[in-house]
PDB file of C-alpha atoms and ligand atoms in Angstrom:
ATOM      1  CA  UNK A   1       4.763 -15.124   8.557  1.00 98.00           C
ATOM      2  CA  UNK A   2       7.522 -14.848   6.043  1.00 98.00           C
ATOM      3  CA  UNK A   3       7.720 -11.440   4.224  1.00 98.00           C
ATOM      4  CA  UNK A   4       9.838 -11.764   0.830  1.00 98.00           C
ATOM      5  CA  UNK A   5      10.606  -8.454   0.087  1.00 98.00           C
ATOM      6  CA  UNK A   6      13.294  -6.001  -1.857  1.00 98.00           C
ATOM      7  CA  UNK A   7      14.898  -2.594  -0.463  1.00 98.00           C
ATOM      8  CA  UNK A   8      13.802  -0.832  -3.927  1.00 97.00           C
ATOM      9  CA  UNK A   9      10.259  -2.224  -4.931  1.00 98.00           C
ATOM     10  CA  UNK A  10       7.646  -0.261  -3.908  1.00 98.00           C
ATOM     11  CA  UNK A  11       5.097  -2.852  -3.773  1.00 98.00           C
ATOM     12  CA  UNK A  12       6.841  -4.652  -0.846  1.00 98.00           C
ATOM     13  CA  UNK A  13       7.127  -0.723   0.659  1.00 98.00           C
ATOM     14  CA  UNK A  14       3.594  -0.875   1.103  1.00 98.00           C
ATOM     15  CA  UNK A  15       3.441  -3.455   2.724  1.00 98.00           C
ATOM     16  CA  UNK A  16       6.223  -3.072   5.021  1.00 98.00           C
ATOM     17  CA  UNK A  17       4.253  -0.019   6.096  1.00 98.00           C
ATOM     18  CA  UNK A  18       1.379  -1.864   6.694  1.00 98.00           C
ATOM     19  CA  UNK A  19       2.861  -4.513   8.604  1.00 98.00           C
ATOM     20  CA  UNK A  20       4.690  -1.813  10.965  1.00 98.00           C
ATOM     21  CA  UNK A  21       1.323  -0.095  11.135  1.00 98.00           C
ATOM     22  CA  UNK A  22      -0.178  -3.344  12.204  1.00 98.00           C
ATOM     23  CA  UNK A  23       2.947  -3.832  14.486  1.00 98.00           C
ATOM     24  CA  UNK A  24       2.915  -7.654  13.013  1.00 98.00           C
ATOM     25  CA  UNK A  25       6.406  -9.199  12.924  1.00 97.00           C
ATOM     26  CA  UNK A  26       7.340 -10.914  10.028  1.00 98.00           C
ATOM     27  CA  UNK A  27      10.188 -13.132   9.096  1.00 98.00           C
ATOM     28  CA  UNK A  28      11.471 -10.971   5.996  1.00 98.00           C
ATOM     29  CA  UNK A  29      13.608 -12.866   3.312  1.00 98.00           C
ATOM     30  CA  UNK A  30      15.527 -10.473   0.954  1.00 98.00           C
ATOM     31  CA  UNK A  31      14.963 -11.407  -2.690  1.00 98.00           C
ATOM     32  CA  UNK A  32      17.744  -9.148  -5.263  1.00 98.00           C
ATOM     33  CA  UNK A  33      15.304  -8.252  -7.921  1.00 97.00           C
ATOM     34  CA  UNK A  34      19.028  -6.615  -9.209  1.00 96.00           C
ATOM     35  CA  UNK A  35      20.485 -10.133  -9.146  1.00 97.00           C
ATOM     36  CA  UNK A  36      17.330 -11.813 -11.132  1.00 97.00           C
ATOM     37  CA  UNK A  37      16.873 -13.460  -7.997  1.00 98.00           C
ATOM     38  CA  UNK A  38      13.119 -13.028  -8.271  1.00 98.00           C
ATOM     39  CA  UNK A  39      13.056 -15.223 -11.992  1.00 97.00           C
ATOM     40  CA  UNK A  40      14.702 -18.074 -10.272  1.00 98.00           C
ATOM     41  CA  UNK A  41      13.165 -21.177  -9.281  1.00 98.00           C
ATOM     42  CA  UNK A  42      13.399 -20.808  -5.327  1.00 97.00           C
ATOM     43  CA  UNK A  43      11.006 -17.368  -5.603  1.00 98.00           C
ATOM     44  CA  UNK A  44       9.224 -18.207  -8.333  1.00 98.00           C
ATOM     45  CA  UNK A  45       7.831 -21.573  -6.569  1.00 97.00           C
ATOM     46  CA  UNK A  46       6.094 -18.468  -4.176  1.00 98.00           C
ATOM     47  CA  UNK A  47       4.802 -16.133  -6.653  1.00 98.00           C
ATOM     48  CA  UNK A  48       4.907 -17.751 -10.534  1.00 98.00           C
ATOM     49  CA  UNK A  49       4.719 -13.910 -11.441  1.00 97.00           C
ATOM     50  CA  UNK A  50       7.941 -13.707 -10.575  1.00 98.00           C
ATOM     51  CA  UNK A  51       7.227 -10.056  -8.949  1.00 98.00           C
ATOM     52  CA  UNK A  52       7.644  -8.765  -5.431  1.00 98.00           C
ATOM     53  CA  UNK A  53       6.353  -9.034  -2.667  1.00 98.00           C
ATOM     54  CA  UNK A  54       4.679 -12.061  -1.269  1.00 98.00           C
ATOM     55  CA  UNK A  55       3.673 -12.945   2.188  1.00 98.00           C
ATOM     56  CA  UNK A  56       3.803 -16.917   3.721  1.00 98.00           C
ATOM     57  CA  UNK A  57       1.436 -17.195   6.305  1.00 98.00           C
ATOM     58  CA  UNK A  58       2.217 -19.410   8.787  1.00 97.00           C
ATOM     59  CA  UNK A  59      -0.649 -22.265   7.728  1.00 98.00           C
ATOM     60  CA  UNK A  60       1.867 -22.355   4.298  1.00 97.00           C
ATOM     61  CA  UNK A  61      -0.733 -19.824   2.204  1.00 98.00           C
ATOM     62  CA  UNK A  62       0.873 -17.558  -0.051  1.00 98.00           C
ATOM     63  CA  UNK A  63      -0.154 -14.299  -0.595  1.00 98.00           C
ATOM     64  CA  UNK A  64       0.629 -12.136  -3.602  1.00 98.00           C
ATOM     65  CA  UNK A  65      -0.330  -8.355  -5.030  1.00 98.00           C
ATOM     66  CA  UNK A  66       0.630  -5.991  -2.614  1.00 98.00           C
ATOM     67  CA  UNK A  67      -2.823  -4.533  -2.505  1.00 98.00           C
ATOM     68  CA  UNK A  68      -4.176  -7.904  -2.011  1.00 98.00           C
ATOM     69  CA  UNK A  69      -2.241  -8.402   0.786  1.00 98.00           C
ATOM     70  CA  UNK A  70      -3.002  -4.946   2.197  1.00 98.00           C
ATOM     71  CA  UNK A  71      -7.071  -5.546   2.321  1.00 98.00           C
ATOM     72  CA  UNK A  72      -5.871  -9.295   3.907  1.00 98.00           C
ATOM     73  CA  UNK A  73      -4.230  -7.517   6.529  1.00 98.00           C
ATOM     74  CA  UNK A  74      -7.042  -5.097   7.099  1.00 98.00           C
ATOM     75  CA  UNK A  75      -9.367  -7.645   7.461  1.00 98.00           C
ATOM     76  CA  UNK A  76      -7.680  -9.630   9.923  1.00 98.00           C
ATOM     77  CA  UNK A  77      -5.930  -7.035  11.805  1.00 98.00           C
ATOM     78  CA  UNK A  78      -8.538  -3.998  11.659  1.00 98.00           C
ATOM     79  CA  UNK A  79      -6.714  -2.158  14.381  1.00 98.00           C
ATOM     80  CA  UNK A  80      -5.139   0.695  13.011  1.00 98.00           C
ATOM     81  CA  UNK A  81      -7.875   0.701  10.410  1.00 98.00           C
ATOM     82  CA  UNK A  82      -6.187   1.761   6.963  1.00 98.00           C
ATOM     83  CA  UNK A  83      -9.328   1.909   5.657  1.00 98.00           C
ATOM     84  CA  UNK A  84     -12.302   4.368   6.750  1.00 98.00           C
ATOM     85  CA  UNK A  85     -15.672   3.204   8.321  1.00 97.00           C
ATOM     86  CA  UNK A  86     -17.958   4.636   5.564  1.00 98.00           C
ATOM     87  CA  UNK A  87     -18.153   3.288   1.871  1.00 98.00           C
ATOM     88  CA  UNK A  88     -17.934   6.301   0.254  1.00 98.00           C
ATOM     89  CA  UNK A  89     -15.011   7.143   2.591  1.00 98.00           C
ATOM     90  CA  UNK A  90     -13.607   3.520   1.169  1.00 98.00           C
ATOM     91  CA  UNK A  91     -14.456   4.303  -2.053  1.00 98.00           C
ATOM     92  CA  UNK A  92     -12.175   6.731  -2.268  1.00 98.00           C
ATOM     93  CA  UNK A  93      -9.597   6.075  -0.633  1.00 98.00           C
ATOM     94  CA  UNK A  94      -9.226   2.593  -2.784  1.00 98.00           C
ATOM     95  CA  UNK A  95      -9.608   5.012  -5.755  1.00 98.00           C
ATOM     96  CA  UNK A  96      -6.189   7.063  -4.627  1.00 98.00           C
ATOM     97  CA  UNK A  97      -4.519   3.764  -3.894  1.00 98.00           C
ATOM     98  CA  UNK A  98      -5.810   2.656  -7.505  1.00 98.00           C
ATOM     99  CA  UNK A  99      -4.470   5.536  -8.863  1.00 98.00           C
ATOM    100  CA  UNK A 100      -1.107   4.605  -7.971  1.00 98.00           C
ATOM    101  CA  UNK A 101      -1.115   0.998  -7.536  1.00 98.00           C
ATOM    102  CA  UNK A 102      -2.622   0.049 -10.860  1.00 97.00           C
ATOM    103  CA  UNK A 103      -1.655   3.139 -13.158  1.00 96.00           C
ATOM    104  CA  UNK A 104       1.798   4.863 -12.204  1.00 96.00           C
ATOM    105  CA  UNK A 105       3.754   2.163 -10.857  1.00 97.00           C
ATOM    106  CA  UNK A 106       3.238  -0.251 -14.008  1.00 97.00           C
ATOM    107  CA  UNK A 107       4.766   1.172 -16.005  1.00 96.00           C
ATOM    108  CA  UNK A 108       7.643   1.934 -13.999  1.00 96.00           C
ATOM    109  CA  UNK A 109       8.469  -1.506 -12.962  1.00 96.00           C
ATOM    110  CA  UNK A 110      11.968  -3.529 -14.246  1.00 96.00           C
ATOM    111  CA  UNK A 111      10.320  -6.127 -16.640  1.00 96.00           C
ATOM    112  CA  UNK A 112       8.193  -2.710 -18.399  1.00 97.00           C
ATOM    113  CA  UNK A 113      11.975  -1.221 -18.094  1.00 96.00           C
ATOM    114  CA  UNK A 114      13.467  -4.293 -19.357  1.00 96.00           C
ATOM    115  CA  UNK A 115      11.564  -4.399 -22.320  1.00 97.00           C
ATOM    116  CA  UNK A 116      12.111  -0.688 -23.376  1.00 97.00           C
ATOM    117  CA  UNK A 117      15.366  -1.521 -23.148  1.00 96.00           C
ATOM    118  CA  UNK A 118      15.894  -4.897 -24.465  1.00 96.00           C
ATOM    119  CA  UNK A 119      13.086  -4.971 -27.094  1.00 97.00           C
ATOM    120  CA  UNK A 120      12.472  -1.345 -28.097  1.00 97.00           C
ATOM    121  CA  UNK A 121      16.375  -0.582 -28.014  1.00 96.00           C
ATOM    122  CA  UNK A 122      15.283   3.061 -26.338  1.00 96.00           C
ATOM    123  CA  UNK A 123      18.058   5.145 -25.344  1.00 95.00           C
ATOM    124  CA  UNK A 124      18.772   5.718 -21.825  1.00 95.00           C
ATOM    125  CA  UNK A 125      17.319   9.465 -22.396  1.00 96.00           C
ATOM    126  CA  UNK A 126      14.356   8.073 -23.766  1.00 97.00           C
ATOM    127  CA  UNK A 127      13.866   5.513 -20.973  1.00 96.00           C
ATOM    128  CA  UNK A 128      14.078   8.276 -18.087  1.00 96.00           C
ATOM    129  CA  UNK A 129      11.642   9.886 -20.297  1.00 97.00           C
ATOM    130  CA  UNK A 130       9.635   7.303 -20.240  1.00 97.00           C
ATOM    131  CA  UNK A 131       9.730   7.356 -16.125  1.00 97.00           C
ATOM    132  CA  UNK A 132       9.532  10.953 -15.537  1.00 97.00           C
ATOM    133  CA  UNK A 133       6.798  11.360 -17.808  1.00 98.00           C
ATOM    134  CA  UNK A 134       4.494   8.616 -15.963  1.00 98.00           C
ATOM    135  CA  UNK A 135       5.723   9.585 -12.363  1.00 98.00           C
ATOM    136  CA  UNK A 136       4.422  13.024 -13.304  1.00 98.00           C
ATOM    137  CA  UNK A 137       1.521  12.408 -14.834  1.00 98.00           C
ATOM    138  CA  UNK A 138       0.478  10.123 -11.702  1.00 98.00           C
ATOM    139  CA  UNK A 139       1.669  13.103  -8.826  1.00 98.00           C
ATOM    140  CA  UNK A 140      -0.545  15.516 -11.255  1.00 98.00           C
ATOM    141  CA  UNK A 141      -3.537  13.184 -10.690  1.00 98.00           C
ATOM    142  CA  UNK A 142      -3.094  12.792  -7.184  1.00 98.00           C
ATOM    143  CA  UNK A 143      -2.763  16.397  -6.374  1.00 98.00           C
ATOM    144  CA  UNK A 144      -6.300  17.346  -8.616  1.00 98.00           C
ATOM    145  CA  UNK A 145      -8.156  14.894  -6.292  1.00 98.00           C
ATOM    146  CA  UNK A 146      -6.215  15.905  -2.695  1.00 98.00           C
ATOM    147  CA  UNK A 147      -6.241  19.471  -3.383  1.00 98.00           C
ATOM    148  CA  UNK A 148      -9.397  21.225  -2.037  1.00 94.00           C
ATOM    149  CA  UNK A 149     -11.006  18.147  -1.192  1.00 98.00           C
ATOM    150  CA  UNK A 150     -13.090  18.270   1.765  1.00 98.00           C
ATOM    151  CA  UNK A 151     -11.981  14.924   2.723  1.00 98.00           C
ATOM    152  CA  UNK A 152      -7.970  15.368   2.407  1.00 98.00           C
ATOM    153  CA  UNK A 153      -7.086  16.118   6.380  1.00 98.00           C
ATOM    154  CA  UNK A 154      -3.262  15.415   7.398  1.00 98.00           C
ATOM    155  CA  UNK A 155      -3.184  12.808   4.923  1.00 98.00           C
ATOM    156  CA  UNK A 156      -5.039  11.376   1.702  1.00 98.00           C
ATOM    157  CA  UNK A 157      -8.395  11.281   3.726  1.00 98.00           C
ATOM    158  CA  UNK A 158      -8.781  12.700   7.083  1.00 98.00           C
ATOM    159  CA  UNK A 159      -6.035  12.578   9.991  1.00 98.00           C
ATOM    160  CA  UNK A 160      -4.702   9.124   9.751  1.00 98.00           C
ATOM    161  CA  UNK A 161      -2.773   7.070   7.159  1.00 98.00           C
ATOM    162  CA  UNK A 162      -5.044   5.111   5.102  1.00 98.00           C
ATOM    163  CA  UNK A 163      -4.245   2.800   2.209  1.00 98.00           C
ATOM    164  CA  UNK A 164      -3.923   5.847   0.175  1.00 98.00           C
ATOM    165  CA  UNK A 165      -0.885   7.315   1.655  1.00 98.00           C
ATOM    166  CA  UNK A 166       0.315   3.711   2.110  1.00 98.00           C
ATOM    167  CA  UNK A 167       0.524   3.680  -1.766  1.00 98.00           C
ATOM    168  CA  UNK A 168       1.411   7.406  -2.352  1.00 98.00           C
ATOM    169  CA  UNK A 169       4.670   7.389  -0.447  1.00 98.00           C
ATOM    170  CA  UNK A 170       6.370   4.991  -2.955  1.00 98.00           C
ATOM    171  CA  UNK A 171       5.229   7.444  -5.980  1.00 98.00           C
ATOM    172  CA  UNK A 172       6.501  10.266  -4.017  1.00 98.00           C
ATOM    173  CA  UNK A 173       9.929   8.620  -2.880  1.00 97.00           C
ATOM    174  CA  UNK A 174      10.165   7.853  -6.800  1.00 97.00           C
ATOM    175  CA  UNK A 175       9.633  11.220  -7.774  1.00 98.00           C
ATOM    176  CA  UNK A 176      12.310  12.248  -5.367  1.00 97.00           C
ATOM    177  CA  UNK A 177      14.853   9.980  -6.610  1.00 95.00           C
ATOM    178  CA  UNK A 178      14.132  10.958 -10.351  1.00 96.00           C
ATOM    179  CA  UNK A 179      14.790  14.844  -8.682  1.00 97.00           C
ATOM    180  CA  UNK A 180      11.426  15.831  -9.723  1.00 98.00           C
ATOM    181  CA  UNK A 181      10.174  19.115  -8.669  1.00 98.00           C
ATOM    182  CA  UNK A 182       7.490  18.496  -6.152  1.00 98.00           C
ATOM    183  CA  UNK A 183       6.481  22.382  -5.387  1.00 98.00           C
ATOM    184  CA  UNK A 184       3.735  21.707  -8.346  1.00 98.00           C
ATOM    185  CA  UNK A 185       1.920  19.052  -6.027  1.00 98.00           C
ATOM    186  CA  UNK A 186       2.009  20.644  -2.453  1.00 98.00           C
ATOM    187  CA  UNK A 187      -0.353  18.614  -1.211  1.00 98.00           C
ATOM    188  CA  UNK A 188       0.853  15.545  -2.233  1.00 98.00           C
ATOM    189  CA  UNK A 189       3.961  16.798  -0.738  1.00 98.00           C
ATOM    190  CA  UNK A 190       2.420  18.105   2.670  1.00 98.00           C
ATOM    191  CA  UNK A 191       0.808  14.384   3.489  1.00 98.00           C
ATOM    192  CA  UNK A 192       4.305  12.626   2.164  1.00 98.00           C
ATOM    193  CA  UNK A 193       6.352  14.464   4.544  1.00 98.00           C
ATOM    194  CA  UNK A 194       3.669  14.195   7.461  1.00 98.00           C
ATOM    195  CA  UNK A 195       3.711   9.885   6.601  1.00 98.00           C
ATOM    196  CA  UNK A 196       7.248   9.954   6.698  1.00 98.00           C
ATOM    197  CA  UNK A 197       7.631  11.393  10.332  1.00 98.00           C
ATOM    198  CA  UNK A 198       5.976   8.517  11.222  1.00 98.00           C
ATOM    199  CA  UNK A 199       8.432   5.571  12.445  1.00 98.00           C
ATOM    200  CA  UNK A 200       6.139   2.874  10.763  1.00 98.00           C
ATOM    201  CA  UNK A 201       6.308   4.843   7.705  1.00 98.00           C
ATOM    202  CA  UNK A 202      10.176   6.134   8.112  1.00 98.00           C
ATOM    203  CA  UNK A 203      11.710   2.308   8.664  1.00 97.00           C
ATOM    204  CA  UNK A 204       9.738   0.759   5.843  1.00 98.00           C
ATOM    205  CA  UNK A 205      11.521   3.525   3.133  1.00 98.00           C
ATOM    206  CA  UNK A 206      13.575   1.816   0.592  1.00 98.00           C
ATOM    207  CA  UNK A 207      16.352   3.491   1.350  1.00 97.00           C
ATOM    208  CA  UNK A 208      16.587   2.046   5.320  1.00 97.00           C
ATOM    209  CA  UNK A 209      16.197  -1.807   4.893  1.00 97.00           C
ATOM    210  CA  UNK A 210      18.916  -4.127   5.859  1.00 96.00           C
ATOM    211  CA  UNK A 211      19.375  -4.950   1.623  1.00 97.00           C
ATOM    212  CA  UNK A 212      19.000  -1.262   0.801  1.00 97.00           C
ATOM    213  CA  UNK A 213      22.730  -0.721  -0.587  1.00 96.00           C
ATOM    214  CA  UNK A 214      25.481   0.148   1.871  1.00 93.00           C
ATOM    215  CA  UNK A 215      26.072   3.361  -0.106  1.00 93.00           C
ATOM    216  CA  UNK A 216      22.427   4.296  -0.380  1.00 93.00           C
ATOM    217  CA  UNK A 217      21.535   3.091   3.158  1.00 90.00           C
ATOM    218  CA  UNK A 218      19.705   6.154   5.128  1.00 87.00           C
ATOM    219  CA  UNK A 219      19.687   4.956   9.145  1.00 67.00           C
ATOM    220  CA  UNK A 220      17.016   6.776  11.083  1.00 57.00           C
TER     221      UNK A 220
HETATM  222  N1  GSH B   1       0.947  -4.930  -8.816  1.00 75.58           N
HETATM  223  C1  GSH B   1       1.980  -5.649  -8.128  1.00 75.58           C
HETATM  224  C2  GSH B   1       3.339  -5.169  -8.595  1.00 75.58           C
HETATM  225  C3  GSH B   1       4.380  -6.213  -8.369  1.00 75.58           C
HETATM  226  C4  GSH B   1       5.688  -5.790  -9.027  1.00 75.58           C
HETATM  227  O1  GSH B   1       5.756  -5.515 -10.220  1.00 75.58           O
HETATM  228  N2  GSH B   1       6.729  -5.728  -8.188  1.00 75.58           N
HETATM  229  C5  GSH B   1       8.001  -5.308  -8.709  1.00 75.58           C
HETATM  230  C6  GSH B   1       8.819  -4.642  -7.655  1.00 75.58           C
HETATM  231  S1  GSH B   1       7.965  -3.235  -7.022  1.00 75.58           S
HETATM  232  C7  GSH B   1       8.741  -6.528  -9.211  1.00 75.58           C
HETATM  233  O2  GSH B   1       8.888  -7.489  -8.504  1.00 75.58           O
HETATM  234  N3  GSH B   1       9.208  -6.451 -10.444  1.00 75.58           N
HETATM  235  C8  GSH B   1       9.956  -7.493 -11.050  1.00 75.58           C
HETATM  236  C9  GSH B   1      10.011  -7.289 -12.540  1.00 75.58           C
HETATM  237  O3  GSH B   1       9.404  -6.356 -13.031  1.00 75.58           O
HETATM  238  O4  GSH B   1      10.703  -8.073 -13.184  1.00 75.58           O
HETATM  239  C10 GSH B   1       1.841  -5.464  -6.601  1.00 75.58           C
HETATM  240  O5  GSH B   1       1.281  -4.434  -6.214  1.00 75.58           O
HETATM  241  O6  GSH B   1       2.271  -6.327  -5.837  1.00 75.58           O
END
């Protein structure tokens, strides 16, 4: 399998998590989402979206939205199960994923940034604005359906990573980097610190791939 990827997108964090979860090697192939690399014609002959990531299976199939990928992984290679046994149990822990997935992180992404920028001419105030307010509202959401939930365990739903905390970890890591306060959301803060002293979790973080920045590069 080839695994194109970026240090900083969160959608290819996922699924580096998932792979290392999976312990499934992949070939990775750095794409610099910084450099445009991602709108040129070599990467977007693998995903015409033009966004990150996308996995190659060996038979030549490509495979695009992170989540997408996720459930193909799942199904193919249920051991660690990300997702729980029960429906309702599935049901919810697809909702948390949702809730990240397919609400915060879309409107946090470069070509939504891009256009704020290039199109609506918003200051760079306005533009963090624009991130922190998202981010925020997204942690809020999360922490009104882990809190008190009878279901929330170590992490989003009982005592192993599911695709919830999968997706929750790259809101989280955002949040940090925009220095948001987290002590509002203590449980969303509670299961990100207990994913992250996991080594599948730790090595996928944007901040310890091989394209992550020199400067920015964390080494566990
Ligand atoms: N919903 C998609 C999101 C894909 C996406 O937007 N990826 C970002 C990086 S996290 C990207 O490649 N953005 C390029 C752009 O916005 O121009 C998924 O989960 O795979």
């Amino acid at each position: 399998m080839k695994f194109f990827s970026f240090w900083r997108s969160l959608a290819s964090f996922r699924v580096r998590i998932a792979l290392n979860l999976k312990g499934l090697p992949a070939e990775m192939v750095y794409v610099d989402i910084d450099a445009d690399a991602h709108r040129a014609d070599a990467y977007r002959e693998i995903n015409p979206q033009m966004a990150l990531p996308a996995l190659v299976l060996d038979d030549g199939t490509t495979l695009f939205q992170s989540l997408a990928i996720l459930e193909y992984l799942e199904e193919t290679h249920p051991n660690p199960p990300l997702l729980p046994s029960d429906p309702r149990g599935r049901a919810r822990v697809r909702a948390l994923a949702l809730m990240v997935a397919c609400e915060g992180h879309p409107l946090l992404v470069p070509r939504v940034r891009r256009y704020l920028d290039h199109e609506l001419n918003l200051r760079d105030a306005q533009q963090a604005a624009w991130r922190r307010h998202w981010t925020i509202e997204t942690l809020a959401a999360l922490e009104a359906h882990l809190a008190d939930h009878k279901d929330t365990g170590r992490f989003c739903h009982g005592d192993a990573p599911s695709l919830a905390d999968i997706c929750m970890v790259g809101h989280v890591s955002v949040a940090v980097t925009q220095q948001i306060n987290l002590s509002p959301y203590p449980t969303v803060k509670r299961i990100f610190d207990a994913a992250m002293t996991l080594p599948e979790f730790a090595s996928a973080h944007p901040l310890a791939q091989p394209d992550t920045p020199e400067a920015m590069r964390v080494r566990g």
